[in-house]
mmCIF file with all atom_site columns, C-alpha atoms in Angstrom:
data_model
loop_
_atom_site.group_PDB
_atom_site.id
_atom_site.type_symbol
_atom_site.label_atom_id
_atom_site.label_alt_id
_atom_site.label_comp_id
_atom_site.label_asym_id
_atom_site.label_entity_id
_atom_site.label_seq_id
_atom_site.pdbx_PDB_ins_code
_atom_site.Cartn_x
_atom_site.Cartn_y
_atom_site.Cartn_z
_atom_site.occupancy
_atom_site.B_iso_or_equiv
_atom_site.pdbx_formal_charge
_atom_site.auth_seq_id
_atom_site.auth_comp_id
_atom_site.auth_asym_id
_atom_site.auth_atom_id
_atom_site.pdbx_PDB_model_num
ATOM 1   C CA . MET G 1 1   ? 10.051  -17.235 -5.990  1.00 74.00 ? 55  MET G CA 1
ATOM 2   C CA . GLN G 1 2   ? 7.124   -19.505 -5.397  1.00 83.00 ? 56  GLN G CA 1
ATOM 3   C CA . LYS G 1 3   ? 4.300   -20.329 -7.838  1.00 91.00 ? 57  LYS G CA 1
ATOM 4   C CA . ILE G 1 4   ? 1.170   -21.298 -5.926  1.00 96.00 ? 58  ILE G CA 1
ATOM 5   C CA . SER G 1 5   ? -2.446  -22.011 -6.800  1.00 97.00 ? 59  SER G CA 1
ATOM 6   C CA . CYS G 1 6   ? -5.038  -20.026 -4.828  1.00 98.00 ? 60  CYS G CA 1
ATOM 7   C CA . GLN G 1 7   ? -8.744  -20.299 -4.369  1.00 98.00 ? 61  GLN G CA 1
ATOM 8   C CA . VAL G 1 8   ? -10.627 -17.005 -4.689  1.00 98.00 ? 62  VAL G CA 1
ATOM 9   C CA . SER G 1 9   ? -12.416 -16.906 -1.343  1.00 98.00 ? 63  SER G CA 1
ATOM 10  C CA . LYS G 1 10  ? -14.017 -13.494 -1.614  1.00 97.00 ? 64  LYS G CA 1
ATOM 11  C CA . ILE G 1 11  ? -14.428 -10.536 -3.956  1.00 98.00 ? 65  ILE G CA 1
ATOM 12  C CA . GLU G 1 12  ? -16.190 -7.456  -2.588  1.00 97.00 ? 66  GLU G CA 1
ATOM 13  C CA . SER G 1 13  ? -16.476 -3.858  -3.660  1.00 96.00 ? 67  SER G CA 1
ATOM 14  C CA . LEU G 1 14  ? -14.612 -1.249  -1.681  1.00 97.00 ? 68  LEU G CA 1
ATOM 15  C CA . THR G 1 15  ? -15.571 1.620   -4.019  1.00 96.00 ? 69  THR G CA 1
ATOM 16  C CA . LYS G 1 16  ? -17.183 1.765   -7.467  1.00 94.00 ? 70  LYS G CA 1
ATOM 17  C CA . VAL G 1 17  ? -13.879 0.800   -9.067  1.00 95.00 ? 71  VAL G CA 1
ATOM 18  C CA . ILE G 1 18  ? -11.842 -0.925  -6.321  1.00 96.00 ? 72  ILE G CA 1
ATOM 19  C CA . SER G 1 19  ? -12.348 -4.516  -5.241  1.00 97.00 ? 73  SER G CA 1
ATOM 20  C CA . ARG G 1 20  ? -11.064 -6.359  -2.216  1.00 98.00 ? 74  ARG G CA 1
ATOM 21  C CA . VAL G 1 21  ? -9.965  -9.881  -3.128  1.00 98.00 ? 75  VAL G CA 1
ATOM 22  C CA . VAL G 1 22  ? -9.178  -12.586 -0.580  1.00 98.00 ? 76  VAL G CA 1
ATOM 23  C CA . LEU G 1 23  ? -7.130  -15.534 -1.811  1.00 98.00 ? 77  LEU G CA 1
ATOM 24  C CA . THR G 1 24  ? -6.622  -18.831 0.011   1.00 98.00 ? 78  THR G CA 1
ATOM 25  C CA . PRO G 1 25  ? -3.375  -20.512 -1.161  1.00 97.00 ? 79  PRO G CA 1
ATOM 26  C CA . ASN G 1 26  ? -3.342  -24.277 -1.567  1.00 96.00 ? 80  ASN G CA 1
ATOM 27  C CA . THR G 1 27  ? 0.078   -24.159 0.050   1.00 95.00 ? 81  THR G CA 1
ATOM 28  C CA . PRO G 1 28  ? 1.444   -21.281 2.169   1.00 93.00 ? 82  PRO G CA 1
ATOM 29  C CA . LEU G 1 29  ? 2.876   -18.322 0.293   1.00 95.00 ? 83  LEU G CA 1
ATOM 30  C CA . GLU G 1 30  ? 5.935   -17.002 2.076   1.00 94.00 ? 84  GLU G CA 1
ATOM 31  C CA . PHE G 1 31  ? 6.253   -13.244 1.984   1.00 96.00 ? 85  PHE G CA 1
ATOM 32  C CA . ILE G 1 32  ? 7.260   -10.239 4.092   1.00 95.00 ? 86  ILE G CA 1
ATOM 33  C CA . ALA G 1 33  ? 5.113   -7.199  4.787   1.00 96.00 ? 87  ALA G CA 1
ATOM 34  C CA . GLY G 1 34  ? 5.561   -4.793  1.880   1.00 97.00 ? 88  GLY G CA 1
ATOM 35  C CA . GLN G 1 35  ? 6.128   -7.413  -0.823  1.00 97.00 ? 89  GLN G CA 1
ATOM 36  C CA . TYR G 1 36  ? 3.920   -8.072  -3.836  1.00 97.00 ? 90  TYR G CA 1
ATOM 37  C CA . LEU G 1 37  ? 2.779   -10.983 -5.946  1.00 97.00 ? 91  LEU G CA 1
ATOM 38  C CA . GLN G 1 38  ? 2.140   -11.569 -9.619  1.00 97.00 ? 92  GLN G CA 1
ATOM 39  C CA . VAL G 1 39  ? -1.120  -13.060 -10.916 1.00 98.00 ? 93  VAL G CA 1
ATOM 40  C CA . VAL G 1 40  ? -0.213  -15.507 -13.687 1.00 97.00 ? 94  VAL G CA 1
ATOM 41  C CA . MET G 1 41  ? -2.416  -14.812 -16.693 1.00 97.00 ? 95  MET G CA 1
ATOM 42  C CA . GLY G 1 42  ? -0.151  -16.678 -19.065 1.00 93.00 ? 96  GLY G CA 1
ATOM 43  C CA . GLU G 1 43  ? 3.434   -17.868 -19.376 1.00 91.00 ? 97  GLU G CA 1
ATOM 44  C CA . ALA G 1 44  ? 4.522   -14.409 -20.548 1.00 94.00 ? 98  ALA G CA 1
ATOM 45  C CA . ASP G 1 45  ? 1.756   -12.444 -18.859 1.00 97.00 ? 99  ASP G CA 1
ATOM 46  C CA . LYS G 1 46  ? 2.212   -11.933 -15.123 1.00 96.00 ? 100 LYS G CA 1
ATOM 47  C CA . ARG G 1 47  ? 0.556   -8.949  -13.493 1.00 97.00 ? 101 ARG G CA 1
ATOM 48  C CA . PRO G 1 48  ? 1.832   -7.477  -10.183 1.00 96.00 ? 102 PRO G CA 1
ATOM 49  C CA . PHE G 1 49  ? -0.319  -6.449  -7.246  1.00 96.00 ? 103 PHE G CA 1
ATOM 50  C CA . SER G 1 50  ? 0.712   -5.367  -3.767  1.00 97.00 ? 104 SER G CA 1
ATOM 51  C CA . ILE G 1 51  ? -0.257  -7.689  -0.967  1.00 97.00 ? 105 ILE G CA 1
ATOM 52  C CA . ALA G 1 52  ? -2.600  -5.741  1.288   1.00 98.00 ? 106 ALA G CA 1
ATOM 53  C CA . ASN G 1 53  ? -1.936  -7.583  4.542   1.00 98.00 ? 107 ASN G CA 1
ATOM 54  C CA . ALA G 1 54  ? 0.903   -8.670  6.730   1.00 97.00 ? 108 ALA G CA 1
ATOM 55  C CA . PRO G 1 55  ? 1.442   -12.460 6.887   1.00 96.00 ? 109 PRO G CA 1
ATOM 56  C CA . LYS G 1 56  ? -1.471  -14.124 8.718   1.00 96.00 ? 110 LYS G CA 1
ATOM 57  C CA . LYS G 1 57  ? -1.740  -17.399 10.579  1.00 94.00 ? 111 LYS G CA 1
ATOM 58  C CA . ASP G 1 58  ? -4.462  -18.619 8.257   1.00 95.00 ? 112 ASP G CA 1
ATOM 59  C CA . GLY G 1 59  ? -2.287  -17.887 5.201   1.00 95.00 ? 113 GLY G CA 1
ATOM 60  C CA . SER G 1 60  ? -4.911  -15.781 3.447   1.00 97.00 ? 114 SER G CA 1
ATOM 61  C CA . ILE G 1 61  ? -3.802  -13.052 1.033   1.00 98.00 ? 115 ILE G CA 1
ATOM 62  C CA . GLU G 1 62  ? -5.657  -9.793  0.455   1.00 98.00 ? 116 GLU G CA 1
ATOM 63  C CA . LEU G 1 63  ? -5.433  -7.675  -2.686  1.00 98.00 ? 117 LEU G CA 1
ATOM 64  C CA . HIS G 1 64  ? -7.006  -4.295  -3.458  1.00 97.00 ? 118 HIS G CA 1
ATOM 65  C CA . ILE G 1 65  ? -7.516  -4.162  -7.233  1.00 96.00 ? 119 ILE G CA 1
ATOM 66  C CA . GLY G 1 66  ? -8.497  -0.911  -8.909  1.00 94.00 ? 120 GLY G CA 1
ATOM 67  C CA . ALA G 1 67  ? -10.162 -1.427  -12.286 1.00 90.00 ? 121 ALA G CA 1
ATOM 68  C CA . GLU G 1 68  ? -11.613 1.763   -13.698 1.00 87.00 ? 122 GLU G CA 1
ATOM 69  C CA . PRO G 1 69  ? -13.574 1.505   -16.955 1.00 86.00 ? 123 PRO G CA 1
ATOM 70  C CA . GLY G 1 70  ? -11.127 0.771   -19.750 1.00 83.00 ? 124 GLY G CA 1
ATOM 71  C CA . ASN G 1 71  ? -8.461  -0.666  -17.441 1.00 87.00 ? 125 ASN G CA 1
ATOM 72  C CA . GLN G 1 72  ? -8.212  -4.120  -19.005 1.00 92.00 ? 126 GLN G CA 1
ATOM 73  C CA . TYR G 1 73  ? -4.932  -4.850  -17.240 1.00 92.00 ? 127 TYR G CA 1
ATOM 74  C CA . ALA G 1 74  ? -6.695  -5.142  -13.876 1.00 95.00 ? 128 ALA G CA 1
ATOM 75  C CA . GLY G 1 75  ? -10.184 -5.820  -15.238 1.00 95.00 ? 129 GLY G CA 1
ATOM 76  C CA . GLN G 1 76  ? -9.141  -9.032  -16.921 1.00 97.00 ? 130 GLN G CA 1
ATOM 77  C CA . VAL G 1 77  ? -7.617  -10.282 -13.674 1.00 97.00 ? 131 VAL G CA 1
ATOM 78  C CA . LEU G 1 78  ? -10.867 -9.653  -11.817 1.00 97.00 ? 132 LEU G CA 1
ATOM 79  C CA . GLU G 1 79  ? -12.853 -11.315 -14.591 1.00 96.00 ? 133 GLU G CA 1
ATOM 80  C CA . LYS G 1 80  ? -10.653 -14.422 -14.372 1.00 97.00 ? 134 LYS G CA 1
ATOM 81  C CA . MET G 1 81  ? -11.087 -14.544 -10.622 1.00 97.00 ? 135 MET G CA 1
ATOM 82  C CA . HIS G 1 82  ? -14.870 -14.221 -10.951 1.00 96.00 ? 136 HIS G CA 1
ATOM 83  C CA . THR G 1 83  ? -15.266 -16.796 -13.674 1.00 97.00 ? 137 THR G CA 1
ATOM 84  C CA . GLU G 1 84  ? -12.708 -19.431 -12.663 1.00 97.00 ? 138 GLU G CA 1
ATOM 85  C CA . GLY G 1 85  ? -12.658 -19.035 -8.872  1.00 97.00 ? 139 GLY G CA 1
ATOM 86  C CA . LYS G 1 86  ? -8.943  -19.705 -8.748  1.00 97.00 ? 140 LYS G CA 1
ATOM 87  C CA . VAL G 1 87  ? -5.642  -18.210 -9.905  1.00 97.00 ? 141 VAL G CA 1
ATOM 88  C CA . ASP G 1 88  ? -1.954  -19.023 -9.907  1.00 97.00 ? 142 ASP G CA 1
ATOM 89  C CA . VAL G 1 89  ? 0.301   -16.467 -8.240  1.00 98.00 ? 143 VAL G CA 1
ATOM 90  C CA . GLU G 1 90  ? 4.037   -15.930 -7.840  1.00 96.00 ? 144 GLU G CA 1
ATOM 91  C CA . GLY G 1 91  ? 5.629   -14.263 -4.814  1.00 94.00 ? 145 GLY G CA 1
ATOM 92  C CA . GLY G 1 92  ? 6.711   -12.809 -2.570  1.00 92.00 ? 146 GLY G CA 1
ATOM 93  C CA . LEU G 1 93  ? 8.468   -10.290 -4.732  1.00 96.00 ? 147 LEU G CA 1
ATOM 94  C CA . GLY G 1 94  ? 10.062  -6.893  -4.286  1.00 95.00 ? 148 GLY G CA 1
ATOM 95  C CA . GLU G 1 95  ? 12.837  -5.426  -2.217  1.00 94.00 ? 149 GLU G CA 1
ATOM 96  C CA . ALA G 1 96  ? 10.857  -2.526  -0.686  1.00 94.00 ? 150 ALA G CA 1
ATOM 97  C CA . TYR G 1 97  ? 9.612   -4.576  2.235   1.00 93.00 ? 151 TYR G CA 1
ATOM 98  C CA . LEU G 1 98  ? 9.865   -3.894  5.965   1.00 91.00 ? 152 LEU G CA 1
ATOM 99  C CA . LYS G 1 99  ? 13.183  -5.442  6.781   1.00 85.00 ? 153 LYS G CA 1
ATOM 100 C CA . LYS G 1 100 ? 12.981  -5.081  10.570  1.00 77.00 ? 154 LYS G CA 1
ATOM 101 C CA . ILE G 1 101 ? 11.291  -3.009  13.237  1.00 70.00 ? 155 ILE G CA 1
ATOM 102 C CA . CYS G 1 102 ? 13.612  -0.075  13.786  1.00 72.00 ? 156 CYS G CA 1
ATOM 103 C CA . GLN G 1 103 ? 14.071  2.916   16.036  1.00 80.00 ? 157 GLN G CA 1
ATOM 104 C CA . HIS G 1 104 ? 13.509  5.448   13.229  1.00 89.00 ? 158 HIS G CA 1
ATOM 105 C CA . PRO G 1 105 ? 10.146  7.163   12.943  1.00 96.00 ? 159 PRO G CA 1
ATOM 106 C CA . ILE G 1 106 ? 8.350   5.923   9.848   1.00 97.00 ? 160 ILE G CA 1
ATOM 107 C CA . ILE G 1 107 ? 6.281   7.761   7.272   1.00 98.00 ? 161 ILE G CA 1
ATOM 108 C CA . LEU G 1 108 ? 4.054   5.730   4.971   1.00 98.00 ? 162 LEU G CA 1
ATOM 109 C CA . VAL G 1 109 ? 2.955   7.635   1.841   1.00 98.00 ? 163 VAL G CA 1
ATOM 110 C CA . ALA G 1 110 ? 0.216   6.211   -0.389  1.00 97.00 ? 164 ALA G CA 1
ATOM 111 C CA . GLY G 1 111 ? -1.551  7.468   -3.467  1.00 96.00 ? 165 GLY G CA 1
ATOM 112 C CA . GLY G 1 112 ? -4.820  5.719   -4.401  1.00 94.00 ? 166 GLY G CA 1
ATOM 113 C CA . THR G 1 113 ? -4.628  1.928   -4.252  1.00 93.00 ? 167 THR G CA 1
ATOM 114 C CA . GLY G 1 114 ? -0.950  2.262   -3.331  1.00 95.00 ? 168 GLY G CA 1
ATOM 115 C CA . PHE G 1 115 ? -2.522  2.164   0.123   1.00 97.00 ? 169 PHE G CA 1
ATOM 116 C CA . SER G 1 116 ? -2.516  -1.633  -0.024  1.00 97.00 ? 170 SER G CA 1
ATOM 117 C CA . TYR G 1 117 ? 1.312   -1.666  0.126   1.00 97.00 ? 171 TYR G CA 1
ATOM 118 C CA . THR G 1 118 ? 1.358   0.652   3.122   1.00 98.00 ? 172 THR G CA 1
ATOM 119 C CA . LEU G 1 119 ? -1.441  -1.268  4.860   1.00 98.00 ? 173 LEU G CA 1
ATOM 120 C CA . SER G 1 120 ? 0.659   -4.441  4.850   1.00 97.00 ? 174 SER G CA 1
ATOM 121 C CA . ILE G 1 121 ? 3.558   -2.618  6.484   1.00 97.00 ? 175 ILE G CA 1
ATOM 122 C CA . LEU G 1 122 ? 1.277   -0.817  8.927   1.00 97.00 ? 176 LEU G CA 1
ATOM 123 C CA . GLN G 1 123 ? -0.308  -4.064  10.093  1.00 97.00 ? 177 GLN G CA 1
ATOM 124 C CA . LYS G 1 124 ? 3.115   -5.532  10.779  1.00 95.00 ? 178 LYS G CA 1
ATOM 125 C CA . LEU G 1 125 ? 4.311   -2.414  12.642  1.00 95.00 ? 179 LEU G CA 1
ATOM 126 C CA . LEU G 1 126 ? 1.196   -2.286  14.855  1.00 95.00 ? 180 LEU G CA 1
ATOM 127 C CA . SER G 1 127 ? 1.415   -6.008  15.651  1.00 93.00 ? 181 SER G CA 1
ATOM 128 C CA . GLU G 1 128 ? 4.562   -5.479  17.691  1.00 90.00 ? 182 GLU G CA 1
ATOM 129 C CA . PRO G 1 129 ? 5.643   -2.968  20.379  1.00 88.00 ? 183 PRO G CA 1
ATOM 130 C CA . ILE G 1 130 ? 6.038   0.451   18.726  1.00 85.00 ? 184 ILE G CA 1
ATOM 131 C CA . ASN G 1 131 ? 9.465   1.970   19.232  1.00 82.00 ? 185 ASN G CA 1
ATOM 132 C CA . ALA G 1 132 ? 8.978   5.205   17.263  1.00 93.00 ? 186 ALA G CA 1
ATOM 133 C CA . PRO G 1 133 ? 6.154   7.250   15.786  1.00 96.00 ? 187 PRO G CA 1
ATOM 134 C CA . ILE G 1 134 ? 4.365   5.962   12.653  1.00 97.00 ? 188 ILE G CA 1
ATOM 135 C CA . TYR G 1 135 ? 2.605   8.276   10.183  1.00 98.00 ? 189 TYR G CA 1
ATOM 136 C CA . LEU G 1 136 ? 0.388   7.279   7.294   1.00 98.00 ? 190 LEU G CA 1
ATOM 137 C CA . TYR G 1 137 ? -0.384  9.900   4.674   1.00 98.00 ? 191 TYR G CA 1
ATOM 138 C CA . TRP G 1 138 ? -2.973  8.635   2.177   1.00 98.00 ? 192 TRP G CA 1
ATOM 139 C CA . GLY G 1 139 ? -4.037  10.729  -0.804  1.00 98.00 ? 193 GLY G CA 1
ATOM 140 C CA . THR G 1 140 ? -7.160  10.087  -2.888  1.00 97.00 ? 194 THR G CA 1
ATOM 141 C CA . ARG G 1 141 ? -9.236  12.153  -5.313  1.00 95.00 ? 195 ARG G CA 1
ATOM 142 C CA . SER G 1 142 ? -12.272 12.244  -3.015  1.00 96.00 ? 196 SER G CA 1
ATOM 143 C CA . LEU G 1 143 ? -13.235 11.059  0.447   1.00 96.00 ? 197 LEU G CA 1
ATOM 144 C CA . ASN G 1 144 ? -15.407 8.379   -1.133  1.00 94.00 ? 198 ASN G CA 1
ATOM 145 C CA . ASP G 1 145 ? -12.253 6.863   -2.652  1.00 96.00 ? 199 ASP G CA 1
ATOM 146 C CA . MET G 1 146 ? -10.694 6.535   0.813   1.00 97.00 ? 200 MET G CA 1
ATOM 147 C CA . TYR G 1 147 ? -12.322 3.228   1.605   1.00 97.00 ? 201 TYR G CA 1
ATOM 148 C CA . ALA G 1 148 ? -10.440 2.553   4.866   1.00 98.00 ? 202 ALA G CA 1
ATOM 149 C CA . PHE G 1 149 ? -10.981 6.065   6.314   1.00 98.00 ? 203 PHE G CA 1
ATOM 150 C CA . ASN G 1 150 ? -12.962 4.903   9.370   1.00 97.00 ? 204 ASN G CA 1
ATOM 151 C CA . GLU G 1 151 ? -10.751 1.865   9.981   1.00 97.00 ? 205 GLU G CA 1
ATOM 152 C CA . LEU G 1 152 ? -7.625  4.012   9.999   1.00 98.00 ? 206 LEU G CA 1
ATOM 153 C CA . ASN G 1 153 ? -9.110  6.605   12.322  1.00 98.00 ? 207 ASN G CA 1
ATOM 154 C CA . THR G 1 154 ? -9.998  3.823   14.733  1.00 98.00 ? 208 THR G CA 1
ATOM 155 C CA . LEU G 1 155 ? -6.426  2.505   14.581  1.00 97.00 ? 209 LEU G CA 1
ATOM 156 C CA . ALA G 1 156 ? -5.105  5.992   15.316  1.00 97.00 ? 210 ALA G CA 1
ATOM 157 C CA . GLU G 1 157 ? -7.356  6.232   18.367  1.00 96.00 ? 211 GLU G CA 1
ATOM 158 C CA . THR G 1 158 ? -6.175  2.817   19.584  1.00 95.00 ? 212 THR G CA 1
ATOM 159 C CA . HIS G 1 159 ? -2.432  3.300   19.012  1.00 95.00 ? 213 HIS G CA 1
ATOM 160 C CA . LYS G 1 160 ? -1.127  6.555   20.484  1.00 93.00 ? 214 LYS G CA 1
ATOM 161 C CA . ASP G 1 161 ? 2.070   6.443   18.375  1.00 95.00 ? 215 ASP G CA 1
ATOM 162 C CA . PHE G 1 162 ? 0.233   6.067   15.069  1.00 97.00 ? 216 PHE G CA 1
ATOM 163 C CA . THR G 1 163 ? -1.019  9.123   13.192  1.00 98.00 ? 217 THR G CA 1
ATOM 164 C CA . PHE G 1 164 ? -3.299  8.910   10.150  1.00 98.00 ? 218 PHE G CA 1
ATOM 165 C CA . VAL G 1 165 ? -3.342  11.930  7.811   1.00 98.00 ? 219 VAL G CA 1
ATOM 166 C CA . PRO G 1 166 ? -5.911  11.756  4.996   1.00 98.00 ? 220 PRO G CA 1
ATOM 167 C CA . VAL G 1 167 ? -5.295  14.113  2.042   1.00 98.00 ? 221 VAL G CA 1
ATOM 168 C CA . ILE G 1 168 ? -8.102  14.801  -0.424  1.00 97.00 ? 222 ILE G CA 1
ATOM 169 C CA . GLU G 1 169 ? -7.272  16.149  -3.868  1.00 95.00 ? 223 GLU G CA 1
ATOM 170 C CA . THR G 1 170 ? -10.709 17.541  -4.723  1.00 92.00 ? 224 THR G CA 1
ATOM 171 C CA . PRO G 1 171 ? -12.627 17.832  -1.461  1.00 92.00 ? 225 PRO G CA 1
ATOM 172 C CA . ASP G 1 172 ? -16.232 18.741  -0.817  1.00 91.00 ? 226 ASP G CA 1
ATOM 173 C CA . SER G 1 173 ? -16.864 22.151  0.693   1.00 89.00 ? 227 SER G CA 1
ATOM 174 C CA . ASP G 1 174 ? -17.290 20.732  4.224   1.00 91.00 ? 228 ASP G CA 1
ATOM 175 C CA . TRP G 1 175 ? -13.901 18.897  4.282   1.00 95.00 ? 229 TRP G CA 1
ATOM 176 C CA . GLN G 1 176 ? -11.751 20.218  7.132   1.00 94.00 ? 230 GLN G CA 1
ATOM 177 C CA . GLY G 1 177 ? -8.605  18.171  6.540   1.00 95.00 ? 231 GLY G CA 1
ATOM 178 C CA . LYS G 1 178 ? -5.603  18.467  4.254   1.00 97.00 ? 232 LYS G CA 1
ATOM 179 C CA . THR G 1 179 ? -6.044  18.982  0.526   1.00 97.00 ? 233 THR G CA 1
ATOM 180 C CA . GLY G 1 180 ? -3.952  18.778  -2.628  1.00 96.00 ? 234 GLY G CA 1
ATOM 181 C CA . TRP G 1 181 ? -1.054  16.402  -3.298  1.00 96.00 ? 235 TRP G CA 1
ATOM 182 C CA . VAL G 1 182 ? -0.229  13.847  -0.626  1.00 97.00 ? 236 VAL G CA 1
ATOM 183 C CA . HIS G 1 183 ? 3.573   14.237  -0.874  1.00 97.00 ? 237 HIS G CA 1
ATOM 184 C CA . GLN G 1 184 ? 3.229   18.010  -0.423  1.00 97.00 ? 238 GLN G CA 1
ATOM 185 C CA . ALA G 1 185 ? 1.307   17.478  2.796   1.00 98.00 ? 239 ALA G CA 1
ATOM 186 C CA . VAL G 1 186 ? 4.279   15.531  4.150   1.00 98.00 ? 240 VAL G CA 1
ATOM 187 C CA . LEU G 1 187 ? 6.705   18.251  3.094   1.00 98.00 ? 241 LEU G CA 1
ATOM 188 C CA . ASN G 1 188 ? 4.552   20.839  4.805   1.00 98.00 ? 242 ASN G CA 1
ATOM 189 C CA . ASP G 1 189 ? 4.492   18.889  8.072   1.00 98.00 ? 243 ASP G CA 1
ATOM 190 C CA . PHE G 1 190 ? 8.151   17.848  8.293   1.00 97.00 ? 244 PHE G CA 1
ATOM 191 C CA . ALA G 1 191 ? 10.815  20.506  7.842   1.00 96.00 ? 245 ALA G CA 1
ATOM 192 C CA . ASN G 1 192 ? 13.648  17.977  8.171   1.00 97.00 ? 246 ASN G CA 1
ATOM 193 C CA . LEU G 1 193 ? 13.300  14.332  7.105   1.00 98.00 ? 247 LEU G CA 1
ATOM 194 C CA . SER G 1 194 ? 16.820  13.213  7.983   1.00 96.00 ? 248 SER G CA 1
ATOM 195 C CA . ASP G 1 195 ? 15.754  10.992  10.881  1.00 96.00 ? 249 ASP G CA 1
ATOM 196 C CA . TYR G 1 196 ? 12.882  9.235   9.047   1.00 97.00 ? 250 TYR G CA 1
ATOM 197 C CA . LYS G 1 197 ? 12.336  6.118   6.995   1.00 96.00 ? 251 LYS G CA 1
ATOM 198 C CA . VAL G 1 198 ? 9.807   6.583   4.209   1.00 97.00 ? 252 VAL G CA 1
ATOM 199 C CA . PHE G 1 199 ? 7.795   3.919   2.392   1.00 97.00 ? 253 PHE G CA 1
ATOM 200 C CA . VAL G 1 200 ? 5.928   5.112   -0.705  1.00 97.00 ? 254 VAL G CA 1
ATOM 201 C CA . ALA G 1 201 ? 3.473   3.595   -3.169  1.00 96.00 ? 255 ALA G CA 1
ATOM 202 C CA . GLY G 1 202 ? 1.549   5.238   -5.971  1.00 92.00 ? 256 GLY G CA 1
ATOM 203 C CA . ARG G 1 203 ? 2.083   6.268   -9.568  1.00 89.00 ? 257 ARG G CA 1
ATOM 204 C CA . PHE G 1 204 ? 5.635   6.389   -10.835 1.00 88.00 ? 258 PHE G CA 1
ATOM 205 C CA . GLU G 1 205 ? 5.303   10.133  -11.312 1.00 93.00 ? 259 GLU G CA 1
ATOM 206 C CA . MET G 1 206 ? 4.570   10.559  -7.623  1.00 94.00 ? 260 MET G CA 1
ATOM 207 C CA . ALA G 1 207 ? 7.462   8.297   -6.619  1.00 93.00 ? 261 ALA G CA 1
ATOM 208 C CA . LYS G 1 208 ? 9.862   10.418  -8.700  1.00 96.00 ? 262 LYS G CA 1
ATOM 209 C CA . VAL G 1 209 ? 8.700   13.646  -7.089  1.00 96.00 ? 263 VAL G CA 1
ATOM 210 C CA . VAL G 1 210 ? 8.884   12.096  -3.603  1.00 97.00 ? 264 VAL G CA 1
ATOM 211 C CA . ARG G 1 211 ? 12.487  11.053  -4.157  1.00 97.00 ? 265 ARG G CA 1
ATOM 212 C CA . THR G 1 212 ? 13.509  14.464  -5.446  1.00 97.00 ? 266 THR G CA 1
ATOM 213 C CA . ASP G 1 213 ? 11.641  16.650  -2.935  1.00 97.00 ? 267 ASP G CA 1
ATOM 214 C CA . PHE G 1 214 ? 12.032  14.475  0.170   1.00 98.00 ? 268 PHE G CA 1
ATOM 215 C CA . CYS G 1 215 ? 15.780  14.062  -0.324  1.00 98.00 ? 269 CYS G CA 1
ATOM 216 C CA . ALA G 1 216 ? 16.017  17.836  -0.816  1.00 98.00 ? 270 ALA G CA 1
ATOM 217 C CA . GLN G 1 217 ? 14.368  18.154  2.570   1.00 97.00 ? 271 GLN G CA 1
ATOM 218 C CA . GLY G 1 218 ? 16.917  15.929  4.312   1.00 98.00 ? 272 GLY G CA 1
ATOM 219 C CA . LEU G 1 219 ? 15.733  12.366  3.680   1.00 97.00 ? 273 LEU G CA 1
ATOM 220 C CA . LEU G 1 220 ? 18.625  9.929   3.113   1.00 96.00 ? 274 LEU G CA 1
ATOM 221 C CA . GLU G 1 221 ? 17.961  8.041   -0.117  1.00 96.00 ? 275 GLU G CA 1
ATOM 222 C CA . LYS G 1 222 ? 18.895  4.752   1.603   1.00 95.00 ? 276 LYS G CA 1
ATOM 223 C CA . ASN G 1 223 ? 15.919  5.351   3.926   1.00 95.00 ? 277 ASN G CA 1
ATOM 224 C CA . LEU G 1 224 ? 13.454  5.648   1.003   1.00 97.00 ? 278 LEU G CA 1
ATOM 225 C CA . TYR G 1 225 ? 11.601  2.475   -0.009  1.00 96.00 ? 279 TYR G CA 1
ATOM 226 C CA . GLY G 1 226 ? 9.181   1.757   -2.828  1.00 94.00 ? 280 GLY G CA 1
ATOM 227 C CA . ASP G 1 227 ? 8.824   -0.819  -5.581  1.00 91.00 ? 281 ASP G CA 1
ATOM 228 C CA . ALA G 1 228 ? 8.812   1.975   -8.165  1.00 90.00 ? 282 ALA G CA 1
ATOM 229 C CA . TYR G 1 229 ? 12.478  2.708   -7.479  1.00 93.00 ? 283 TYR G CA 1
ATOM 230 C CA . ALA G 1 230 ? 13.506  -0.559  -9.074  1.00 86.00 ? 284 ALA G CA 1
ATOM 231 C CA . PHE G 1 231 ? 12.305  0.913   -12.397 1.00 87.00 ? 285 PHE G CA 1
ATOM 232 C CA . ILE G 1 232 ? 12.904  4.683   -12.183 1.00 84.00 ? 286 ILE G CA 1
#
């Protein structure tokens, strides 16, 4: 594990409560798509965030940090970045990364800012010849929370083997897409998951349900990846 100092190159709002942060490491941070880093707030205070991009030639690192009112855990990290303009990070961490491009079709399942984890993997998958279909199911409370909606639709138009499925929990009356829980949308669309690899990021509660319900629908547990499964 590496500990590296980073300059905070950019902080911009994606929604009212989610910020996009771009870090420029003083020395390259080695990581694999799907890994995360820890922002070092103190010797015994290290806070994990998914890396929201595949490795880039310029070495920059993107984070999507959700800090709703009262969320000091993330809010204090953003405040430090704003006021100091630099942070120390440790990474790359996690075993739920994309180990290699495979022949299996892949389903990426994201809840809320868990999208950042799936975005890193998606970027890596789309950067190389696609050998099997790729699906991204992203669930948010409202369409306004789905900050990469247009970007993902454009990617789906560009890459014929990539399908983006947005799922809105509480949609407006004119929403024509899928509604409800994101994991249930996957279960409704795939009767048998035995041939798939699944990467999931979201609340622990969602990860638990995904493991139970997807494996009951044929998914092999060895083909299920997510950082949550190191803890639950």
